Amino acid sequence: MTTTSVAVDETAAAVARYLDVRDHTERLAAPLSAEDQTVQSMPDVSPTKWHRAHTTWFFETFLLEPNVGDYRTFHPAYGYLFNSYYEAVGERHQRAERGLLSRPGIDEIAAYRAHVDDAMQSLVATVGVTPLVELGLQHEQQHQELLLMDIKHVLSRNPLLPAYSGDARHSPFHPAALTTSRPAWTGHAGGTVEVGHDAVAGSFAFDNESPRHPVWLQPFEIADRPVTCGEWKAFVYDGGYRRAELWLSEGWATLHANGWGSPSYWSSSDGDWRVFTLAGDRAVADDEPVCHVSYFEADAFARWAGARLPTEAEWEAAVAAGGAATGRGQVWEWTSSAYAPYPGFRPAPGAVGEYNGKFMVNQYVLRGGSCVTPAGHTRTTYRNFFPASARWAFSGLRLARDA
Amino acid sequence: MTTTSVAVDETAAAVARYLDVRDHTERLAAPLSAEDQTVQSMPDVSPTKWHRAHTTWFFETFLLEPNVGDYRTFHPAYGYLFNSYYEAVGERHQRAERGLLSRPGIDEIAAYRAHVDDAMQSLVATVGVTPLVELGLQHEQQHQELLLMDIKHVLSRNPLLPAYSGDARHSPFHPAALTTSRPAWTGHAGGTVEVGHDAVAGSFAFDNESPRHPVWLQPFEIADRPVTCGEWKAFVYDGGYRRAELWLSEGWATLHANGWGSPSYWSSSDGDWRVFTLAGDRAVADDEPVCHVSYFEADAFARWAGARLPTEAEWEAAVAAGGAATGRGQVWEWTSSAYAPYPGFRPAPGAVGEYNGKFMVNQYVLRGGSCVTPAGHTRTTYRNFFPASARWAFSGLRLARDA
Amino acid sequence: MTTTSVAVDETAAAVARYLDVRDHTERLAAPLSAEDQTVQSMPDVSPTKWHRAHTTWFFETFLLEPNVGDYRTFHPAYGYLFNSYYEAVGERHQRAERGLLSRPGIDEIAAYRAHVDDAMQSLVATVGVTPLVELGLQHEQQHQELLLMDIKHVLSRNPLLPAYSGDARHSPFHPAALTTSRPAWTGHAGGTVEVGHDAVAGSFAFDNESPRHPVWLQPFEIADRPVTCGEWKAFVYDGGYRRAELWLSEGWATLHANGWGSPSYWSSSDGDWRVFTLAGDRAVADDEPVCHVSYFEADAFARWAGARLPTEAEWEAAVAAGGAATGRGQVWEWTSSAYAPYPGFRPAPGAVGEYNGKFMVNQYVLRGGSCVTPAGHTRTTYRNFFPASARWAFSGLRLARDA
Amino acid sequence: MTTTSVAVDETAAAVARYLDVRDHTERLAAPLSAEDQTVQSMPDVSPTKWHRAHTTWFFETFLLEPNVGDYRTFHPAYGYLFNSYYEAVGERHQRAERGLLSRPGIDEIAAYRAHVDDAMQSLVATVGVTPLVELGLQHEQQHQELLLMDIKHVLSRNPLLPAYSGDARHSPFHPAALTTSRPAWTGHAGGTVEVGHDAVAGSFAFDNESPRHPVWLQPFEIADRPVTCGEWKAFVYDGGYRRAELWLSEGWATLHANGWGSPSYWSSSDGDWRVFTLAGDRAVADDEPVCHVSYFEADAFARWAGARLPTEAEWEAAVAAGGAATGRGQVWEWTSSAYAPYPGFRPAPGAVGEYNGKFMVNQYVLRGGSCVTPAGHTRTTYRNFFPASARWAFSGLRLARDA
């Protein structure tokens, strides 16, 4: 009896966990019209309805088709349309052309999700939240953040500057104001520290967070809060975007090629700085963490400020030691570390092994999390990554310096 | 009494004429979902909902705002979003970015159309179908054809090859099979002929069709029907796309840059030729006029066939004399004439003067009409035009040769 | 005796004619260093040494190899390297990569020229200046003009602004000042006129100038001199480059894409206009014909001036009637005519048939000749042609208007 | 007396050292014609004469102008033309346009070098080989290697496949065959090791090699020789360039965009592999180190071989411990390390501080040296770097693996 009811409880919890993540995607998409969900505003961006389908395809491809004998594939072409980059799974539709697909429409995609959820509920009820199910859920959470990043970019390209939802002054999808007026520095003694996920612990982590391993650090200091919009304005006013000596050479070229003069989504008219948010356009608030800056800009700002970006090992060691406390989780924080495998890294066998390892070149690691990251998705060892020129992520920075 | 009832009849006819054209646009858009109406598959293509809004903007901008004192503009930003190329009317949204606009959605655009139609009905009931109203209606008919051209391109980029509507074997939006098996040549004696629209006649024509003027022609012959798909296959099998000597130099370069080996929308597998139509994918039918070929291809085919394209004056003179009879109106027929002003051409004053004249460079004239041209829209003097590389129009060819 | 000595004289004259044209190329190249002769500054431009080799290749390929049994080809790879566009002669080196060839160097090319000239002298002494030899010489004269156009562009890209040769105020390779201060209009009654080369006459003309044929013209007037730099400044100061209504749509886009604000090779600082010439940089002279303007600019200027460009038939008829007299031959004069075959045009058989016909699309005709055209090269029926956006030719304009 | 003669000897040695490096550049340029020295075959490549001038500009700008009161600058525009990337020194000519400069020619550049050498000899005789003089010489040595890399690329683009000099089977500028037939693995115990240049030692090193610092390493093994052409062929034959699972995602995209199927400079016909060398075209030799592979290819090969690239710290630790012995200095060896500042790195103040630091993004470190590196230029701590897609450096690889 007890055993059974525990099992029933566990089953219910597993299914609930599955549905909770899945439903969250639908709640995020709900404010968006069929038209909104169709547009792709640049190759890096995917349409909302593509995210809804692709996350579903993951479960269909990696869980249902291999494991459920009588599973009926929803549509034979969806494997081609909604594969993102898994080469081992076969040919796929070009990323830059996702916005050309008017069909399947949002109703068919809702039906696709329902079809897969139905089968997945049965599977999860039987096998629980296996590591691969968990990977699917974590994958979907990543796309929940991407969905918001992407629709923000889409809406920003519309001269009407339409809002995704809500009140621009109190949006949950915008970094919150910080309460500390001046940054303080927390010291760290350096030496050999352990970083990375301890696989023994049993909790979920992506493969790129392992193995846990020692790293030698020099003594350093790290700021207790991220850089704010007010500080960024000071950088702008001090000629930050016009002084070559502050910039990496490729950053300087990128700045000129794109005409950068402020963070992405900022605009100005006679010193009146505005920012486009998911709740519409409003004034830049000085006490909020700056957001939507590239690695190049973060690096230039740090140089201007007489500081530097932390390495990812410094960042992790500082957080593990209780530092870097304020404002964490508001914006992803650029580190100076190129995204690379940890010593002894092994990708998983098969297609899911393509999840992380194949992107380990020409990307830089960000740590922490952001205001559009789903609750509970990140941890101290979590490694996010983007190219140095990317600005559509909710990316900011925290300063560090040699002790 | 009689006068009044005539006036009433004329008023009703004017309003009916206005609504008939307007409603036809809505009927064409009706089979398309919100997603379908949002996509722009290349810079030349506009989303369906953009066509619906832009044609409405024409009436609002050129008829209602200048003439109806209490007219309330539907939305202040639509003038910016839905202006196509009228520089005199102000700034405008970039053509290549029309597909980035998820909003206004199709419901708002339907409301926009209703709002303008309401005001226009009153105006037309008062003033009748004035020349500018007629221009607006003719303009809308041109966009009805563009709407079909554009959505065909959009749907063709989808690997699912979805149909716009109907049965692929009997679609009204595909060239009909010809009954003559072999082309016959009709001779014309040449000499001085008059071409162009006779403005005195009072019927509508675009400004580019005037003035009527004399042209000297050498004796020539013209085919009685357009080139067919069967003939085009013979060209392909004879190495038509691989023999440089058949091609204009720029055509040869364009062929290589784009990998052309058959008309647009054709595909083949082991000699099985398929064609994508607005009613879906089906086999190429040999007795249909070939369609979706560029000027470069038409010119190369004609050279291969030991013939040439007619000039637009030859074409018009032949038709006026009763020649070139079969299959006319199935596909637009490329002529060898660069699009240029007729002697004495004067654009209309003001913004509508931008309608035609500013495009008179690097384009070639097509004559006749196509299976997607609205009924009654064209006439013998009608001049359509596209760049030599364009293939998304319903463009074919009719051969000519020196007598 | 007399017959023989006449023949001897004719032979000597033929050889002298051949050598005179060939030597002129070498005289034009003489002021240029090995480095100067190697650079290609844009795909349209060819290196000087390439021109020297390509013109030689023409004689080797079309005269010596087919006709001289014991002719020894100078180098087996030169056919590949120095073919310009004759598809029928085989594969060829990419035009845009001509500047990548450091070898053969100028000494080897001089040896190539000597080798071919040696064999050609024998051939010409035997057969005289046959039509194909004449074509080779006319071809070389065209490249003499291209050589100067091209090296001007090359030198202009060097911040040192080096001179090709001479005194910038009195260069033979720059349009001479005009003596008439105000343009006068010469009328023409229109009607049927004959244009084109009369092949019966026996003198040389390119295939594109034939057949001579009737054209119907409306009455028109044409200016007695080209537009001057002083007039062009007035256009600039009147906002000519900022007023969309003056421009063809594609011209306006081209202006913006390239940042045009004045003719090519002009620069300004505080209203001080400078022009780069083959003899170096100097002030713009108001009374000189304006030069290095595109078709788009010429068309916009004409519209601004309340006039238009002449058609090529108008131009030729006016000149034949003694009009358009002053300043002709200083700058090529844009006409409004797209480059197209004359009625009954037949390209020559074989590879030389590719000489002109295959370029008859998306180009506009220029008439007259320029200060860098070799003496005696042009005639009233001569048809030069360039794309509407080209500015590196010595191209200006002469106005016309309806009578 | 002794002191003086020591000083005299030291002076003579300093001048001799200066002239030896300078003359080596001229010896490398000597086989090249004026035409050869002018061509730029891609933006990454600089013309030979530019290298000769730029290295001279370094001495003029950083040594003579600041330190020699009566120094007469050779030409006022050379600072603009021959500055490579030092933003602090002012505006500079665009890198991609270096091949547009026919002037100054090679004779003027020889005069420039003589002028600067004359003044530098006096300066060096007075102050000796100061750190900044030494930096200038090391800089010139780097350009000696670039000169050979670049001219190889230039000549390779010529269909004649001309040789720079020498006999293709015994060129000093091609990797030498290795004597070991099978690679052996040398183990390293890992732990904390010290890497980087020890500035106390006094010998020259670039700023990017300091500070020396501890790094924690896991145990690893490294191959005793680089990968050979024979091994690379096995990779090719095993589908190495067609198997997505072997490649980083960006590498796979780069492969497709560029059509890679073998190392740069290789070609094949029916299994007969040829390689273009500075001494001309010849057969690929199986026992030579493979060369001109990108980071992406090196990484894919290592994965195919069941190994990986070493980190730069592993590479340096292994060499310091006497490992990785055979074939070192034949080809630069890709490491898996992104190019980043060492902990505590400080660029030099002023313009020379731009030497290295500003390139520390999106580049990967190579270690060792190559057959075109000047003798004595490198050391164990030397860090070369290129983007992951670069192939025109003499770059190969050495495998490593976890112990």
PDB file of C-alpha atoms in Angstrom, chain A residues 246-357:
ATOM      1  CA  LEU A 246      39.545  50.437 -25.218  1.00  0.00           C
ATOM      2  CA  TRP A 247      38.585  47.785 -27.723  1.00  0.00           C
ATOM      3  CA  LEU A 248      39.744  44.465 -28.986  1.00  0.00           C
ATOM      4  CA  SER A 249      40.638  44.844 -32.637  1.00  0.00           C
ATOM      5  CA  GLU A 250      37.779  42.649 -33.831  1.00  0.00           C
ATOM      6  CA  GLY A 251      35.423  44.450 -31.467  1.00  0.00           C
ATOM      7  CA  TRP A 252      36.387  47.802 -32.928  1.00  0.00           C
ATOM      8  CA  ALA A 253      35.734  46.488 -36.434  1.00  0.00           C
ATOM      9  CA  THR A 254      32.399  45.027 -35.337  1.00  0.00           C
ATOM     10  CA  LEU A 255      31.389  48.314 -33.705  1.00  0.00           C
ATOM     11  CA  HIS A 256      32.027  50.150 -36.963  1.00  0.00           C
ATOM     12  CA  ALA A 257      30.415  47.539 -39.180  1.00  0.00           C
ATOM     13  CA  ASN A 258      27.223  47.730 -37.129  1.00  0.00           C
ATOM     14  CA  GLY A 259      27.241  51.344 -36.067  1.00  0.00           C
ATOM     15  CA  TRP A 260      27.118  50.531 -32.355  1.00  0.00           C
ATOM     16  CA  GLY A 261      26.955  53.473 -29.977  1.00  0.00           C
ATOM     17  CA  SER A 262      24.993  52.019 -27.062  1.00  0.00           C
ATOM     18  CA  PRO A 263      23.626  48.667 -25.878  1.00  0.00           C
ATOM     19  CA  SER A 264      21.180  46.942 -28.149  1.00  0.00           C
ATOM     20  CA  TYR A 265      17.577  48.148 -27.773  1.00  0.00           C
ATOM     21  CA  TRP A 266      18.724  51.547 -26.515  1.00  0.00           C
ATOM     22  CA  SER A 267      17.913  54.651 -28.499  1.00  0.00           C
ATOM     23  CA  SER A 268      18.458  58.280 -27.741  1.00  0.00           C
ATOM     24  CA  SER A 269      17.282  61.652 -28.761  1.00  0.00           C
ATOM     25  CA  ASP A 270      18.936  64.707 -27.233  1.00  0.00           C
ATOM     26  CA  GLY A 271      20.295  62.765 -24.299  1.00  0.00           C
ATOM     27  CA  ASP A 272      16.953  61.148 -23.557  1.00  0.00           C
ATOM     28  CA  TRP A 273      17.788  57.457 -23.449  1.00  0.00           C
ATOM     29  CA  ARG A 274      15.023  54.990 -24.179  1.00  0.00           C
ATOM     30  CA  VAL A 275      15.041  51.220 -24.036  1.00  0.00           C
ATOM     31  CA  PHE A 276      12.799  48.730 -25.795  1.00  0.00           C
ATOM     32  CA  THR A 277      11.530  46.022 -23.451  1.00  0.00           C
ATOM     33  CA  LEU A 278       9.150  43.122 -23.780  1.00  0.00           C
ATOM     34  CA  ALA A 279       6.562  45.426 -22.248  1.00  0.00           C
ATOM     35  CA  GLY A 280       7.282  48.226 -24.732  1.00  0.00           C
ATOM     36  CA  ASP A 281       9.441  51.293 -24.904  1.00  0.00           C
ATOM     37  CA  ARG A 282      10.395  53.285 -21.802  1.00  0.00           C
ATOM     38  CA  ALA A 283      13.172  55.404 -20.296  1.00  0.00           C
ATOM     39  CA  VAL A 284      16.461  53.792 -19.341  1.00  0.00           C
ATOM     40  CA  ALA A 285      16.668  53.410 -15.566  1.00  0.00           C
ATOM     41  CA  ASP A 286      20.119  54.111 -14.162  1.00  0.00           C
ATOM     42  CA  ASP A 287      19.962  51.618 -11.324  1.00  0.00           C
ATOM     43  CA  GLU A 288      19.156  48.601 -13.482  1.00  0.00           C
ATOM     44  CA  PRO A 289      21.841  46.199 -14.673  1.00  0.00           C
ATOM     45  CA  VAL A 290      22.867  47.007 -18.210  1.00  0.00           C
ATOM     46  CA  CYS A 291      21.682  44.356 -20.619  1.00  0.00           C
ATOM     47  CA  HIS A 292      22.065  43.324 -24.271  1.00  0.00           C
ATOM     48  CA  VAL A 293      25.742  44.161 -24.539  1.00  0.00           C
ATOM     49  CA  SER A 294      28.160  42.041 -26.523  1.00  0.00           C
ATOM     50  CA  TYR A 295      31.346  40.500 -25.204  1.00  0.00           C
ATOM     51  CA  PHE A 296      33.236  43.156 -27.133  1.00  0.00           C
ATOM     52  CA  GLU A 297      31.378  45.921 -25.344  1.00  0.00           C
ATOM     53  CA  ALA A 298      31.682  44.254 -21.950  1.00  0.00           C
ATOM     54  CA  ASP A 299      35.414  43.854 -22.461  1.00  0.00           C
ATOM     55  CA  ALA A 300      35.795  47.493 -23.550  1.00  0.00           C
ATOM     56  CA  PHE A 301      33.778  48.745 -20.608  1.00  0.00           C
ATOM     57  CA  ALA A 302      35.892  46.743 -18.174  1.00  0.00           C
ATOM     58  CA  ARG A 303      39.080  48.169 -19.667  1.00  0.00           C
ATOM     59  CA  TRP A 304      37.651  51.661 -19.438  1.00  0.00           C
ATOM     60  CA  ALA A 305      36.783  51.021 -15.799  1.00  0.00           C
ATOM     61  CA  GLY A 306      40.332  49.878 -14.993  1.00  0.00           C
ATOM     62  CA  ALA A 307      39.105  46.383 -14.398  1.00  0.00           C
ATOM     63  CA  ARG A 308      38.559  43.240 -16.407  1.00  0.00           C
ATOM     64  CA  LEU A 309      36.015  40.478 -16.867  1.00  0.00           C
ATOM     65  CA  PRO A 310      36.361  37.508 -14.526  1.00  0.00           C
ATOM     66  CA  THR A 311      37.302  34.120 -15.905  1.00  0.00           C
ATOM     67  CA  GLU A 312      34.564  31.563 -15.551  1.00  0.00           C
ATOM     68  CA  ALA A 313      36.613  29.748 -12.913  1.00  0.00           C
ATOM     69  CA  GLU A 314      36.980  32.972 -10.916  1.00  0.00           C
ATOM     70  CA  TRP A 315      33.277  33.635 -11.243  1.00  0.00           C
ATOM     71  CA  GLU A 316      32.361  30.149 -10.056  1.00  0.00           C
ATOM     72  CA  ALA A 317      34.875  30.148  -7.242  1.00  0.00           C
ATOM     73  CA  ALA A 318      33.673  33.536  -6.051  1.00  0.00           C
ATOM     74  CA  VAL A 319      30.036  32.495  -6.077  1.00  0.00           C
ATOM     75  CA  ALA A 320      30.814  29.222  -4.358  1.00  0.00           C
ATOM     76  CA  ALA A 321      32.571  31.232  -1.669  1.00  0.00           C
ATOM     77  CA  GLY A 322      29.550  33.481  -1.248  1.00  0.00           C
ATOM     78  CA  GLY A 323      30.725  36.436  -3.320  1.00  0.00           C
ATOM     79  CA  ALA A 324      29.182  38.174  -6.341  1.00  0.00           C
ATOM     80  CA  ALA A 325      25.918  38.163  -4.531  1.00  0.00           C
ATOM     81  CA  THR A 326      23.773  41.129  -5.523  1.00  0.00           C
ATOM     82  CA  GLY A 327      21.822  41.153  -8.741  1.00  0.00           C
ATOM     83  CA  ARG A 328      22.879  37.693  -9.820  1.00  0.00           C
ATOM     84  CA  GLY A 329      20.305  36.140 -12.112  1.00  0.00           C
ATOM     85  CA  GLN A 330      19.193  39.471 -13.553  1.00  0.00           C
ATOM     86  CA  VAL A 331      21.488  39.385 -16.550  1.00  0.00           C
ATOM     87  CA  TRP A 332      23.862  36.785 -17.898  1.00  0.00           C
ATOM     88  CA  GLU A 333      27.380  37.852 -16.996  1.00  0.00           C
ATOM     89  CA  TRP A 334      30.077  37.661 -19.631  1.00  0.00           C
ATOM     90  CA  THR A 335      33.290  36.012 -18.522  1.00  0.00           C
ATOM     91  CA  SER A 336      36.612  36.301 -20.314  1.00  0.00           C
ATOM     92  CA  SER A 337      36.704  32.543 -20.875  1.00  0.00           C
ATOM     93  CA  ALA A 338      36.404  31.026 -24.297  1.00  0.00           C
ATOM     94  CA  TYR A 339      33.943  28.172 -24.277  1.00  0.00           C
ATOM     95  CA  ALA A 340      36.030  24.988 -24.173  1.00  0.00           C
ATOM     96  CA  PRO A 341      35.690  21.453 -22.907  1.00  0.00           C
ATOM     97  CA  TYR A 342      36.702  20.787 -19.325  1.00  0.00           C
ATOM     98  CA  PRO A 343      39.623  18.378 -18.936  1.00  0.00           C
ATOM     99  CA  GLY A 344      38.289  14.891 -19.488  1.00  0.00           C
ATOM    100  CA  PHE A 345      35.037  16.086 -21.078  1.00  0.00           C
ATOM    101  CA  ARG A 346      33.183  13.363 -22.942  1.00  0.00           C
ATOM    102  CA  PRO A 347      30.059  14.080 -24.997  1.00  0.00           C
ATOM    103  CA  ALA A 348      27.216  11.615 -24.579  1.00  0.00           C
ATOM    104  CA  PRO A 349      27.062   8.900 -27.249  1.00  0.00           C
ATOM    105  CA  GLY A 350      24.632   9.338 -30.134  1.00  0.00           C
ATOM    106  CA  ALA A 351      22.777  12.380 -31.343  1.00  0.00           C
ATOM    107  CA  VAL A 352      22.330  13.999 -27.934  1.00  0.00           C
ATOM    108  CA  GLY A 353      26.113  14.109 -27.757  1.00  0.00           C
ATOM    109  CA  GLU A 354      25.822  16.972 -30.209  1.00  0.00           C
ATOM    110  CA  TYR A 355      24.117  18.992 -27.532  1.00  0.00           C
ATOM    111  CA  ASN A 356      27.046  21.073 -26.371  1.00  0.00           C
ATOM    112  CA  GLY A 357      30.451  19.917 -27.481  1.00  0.00           C
TER     113      GLY A 357
END
